[in-house]
Coordinates of C-alpha atoms in Angstrom, one line a residue:
X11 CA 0.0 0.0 0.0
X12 CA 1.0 3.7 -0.3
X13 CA 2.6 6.2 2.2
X14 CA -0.4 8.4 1.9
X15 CA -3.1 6.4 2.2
X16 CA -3.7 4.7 6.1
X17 CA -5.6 1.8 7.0
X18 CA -9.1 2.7 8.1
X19 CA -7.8 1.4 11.9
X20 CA -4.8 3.9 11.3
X21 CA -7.6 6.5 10.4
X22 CA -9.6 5.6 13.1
X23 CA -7.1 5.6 16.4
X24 CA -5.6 9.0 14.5
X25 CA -8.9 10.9 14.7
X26 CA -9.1 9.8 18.4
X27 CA -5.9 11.0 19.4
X28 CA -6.5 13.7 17.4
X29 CA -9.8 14.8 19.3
X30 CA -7.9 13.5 22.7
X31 CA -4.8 15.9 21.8
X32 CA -5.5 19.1 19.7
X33 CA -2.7 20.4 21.2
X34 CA -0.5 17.9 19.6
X35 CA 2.0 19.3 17.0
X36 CA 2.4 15.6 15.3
X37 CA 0.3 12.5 15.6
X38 CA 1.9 9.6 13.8
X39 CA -0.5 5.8 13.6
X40 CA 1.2 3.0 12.2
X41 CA -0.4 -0.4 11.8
X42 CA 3.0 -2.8 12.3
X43 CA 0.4 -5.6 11.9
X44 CA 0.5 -5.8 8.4
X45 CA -3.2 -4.2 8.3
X46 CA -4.8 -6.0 10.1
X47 CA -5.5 -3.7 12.7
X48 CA -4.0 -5.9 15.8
X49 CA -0.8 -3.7 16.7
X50 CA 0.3 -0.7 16.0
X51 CA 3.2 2.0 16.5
X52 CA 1.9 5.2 17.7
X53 CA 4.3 8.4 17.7
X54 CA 2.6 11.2 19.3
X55 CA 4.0 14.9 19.8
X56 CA 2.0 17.3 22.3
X57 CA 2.6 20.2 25.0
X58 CA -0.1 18.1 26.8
X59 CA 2.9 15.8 27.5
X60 CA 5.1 18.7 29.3
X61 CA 6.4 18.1 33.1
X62 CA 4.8 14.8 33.1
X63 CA 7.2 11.5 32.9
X64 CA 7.1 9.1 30.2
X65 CA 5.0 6.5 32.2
X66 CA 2.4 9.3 32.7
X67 CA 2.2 10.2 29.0
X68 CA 1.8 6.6 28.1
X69 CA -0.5 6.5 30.4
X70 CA -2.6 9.6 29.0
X71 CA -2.5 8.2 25.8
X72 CA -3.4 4.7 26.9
X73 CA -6.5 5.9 28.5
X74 CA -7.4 8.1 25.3
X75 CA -7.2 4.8 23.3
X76 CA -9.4 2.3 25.8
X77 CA -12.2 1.8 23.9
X78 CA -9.3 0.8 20.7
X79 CA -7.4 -1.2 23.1
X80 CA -9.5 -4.0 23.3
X81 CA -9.6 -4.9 19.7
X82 CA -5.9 -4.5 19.6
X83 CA -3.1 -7.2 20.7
X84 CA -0.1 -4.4 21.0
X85 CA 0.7 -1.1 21.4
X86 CA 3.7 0.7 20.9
X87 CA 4.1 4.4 22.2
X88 CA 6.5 6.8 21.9
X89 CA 5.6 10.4 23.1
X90 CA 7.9 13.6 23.2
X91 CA 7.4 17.6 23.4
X92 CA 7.6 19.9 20.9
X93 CA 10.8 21.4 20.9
X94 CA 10.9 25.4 21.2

């Protein structure tokens, strides 16, 4: 498949983060599943995410996704703060 186009589970957990974190500056949903929708690679870039330690942003975005979770078998995370 192309770059451009996402799976509609990439779509899907995007426009949840999205509405979870406008604040976000880059929101990044990879299905590493081979699109099938059962694990994906999230990379997620937000002031929401200031001050707060990396299990805490995990967490945050854990909690935004718990409806997604339970359809999913993994999750990978990575979170970081805009840089000034």
């Amino acid at each position: 498949r192309s770059f451009a186009s996402q799976t509609d589970g990439e779509a899907r957990v995007t426009r949840v983060l999205r509405e979870k974190f406008p604040r976000a500056s880059a929101i990044k949903v990879v299905d590493i599943s081979g699109g099938c929708g059962a694990m994906y690679e999230i990379h997620i870039e937000s002031e929401d995410f200031r001050e707060k330690r990396t299990v805490q942003q995990h967490q945050m975005v854990n909690q935004a996704l718990s409806e997604e979770i339970k359809s999913m078998h993994g999750l990978r995370i990575f979170t970081s703060i805009p840089k000034p």
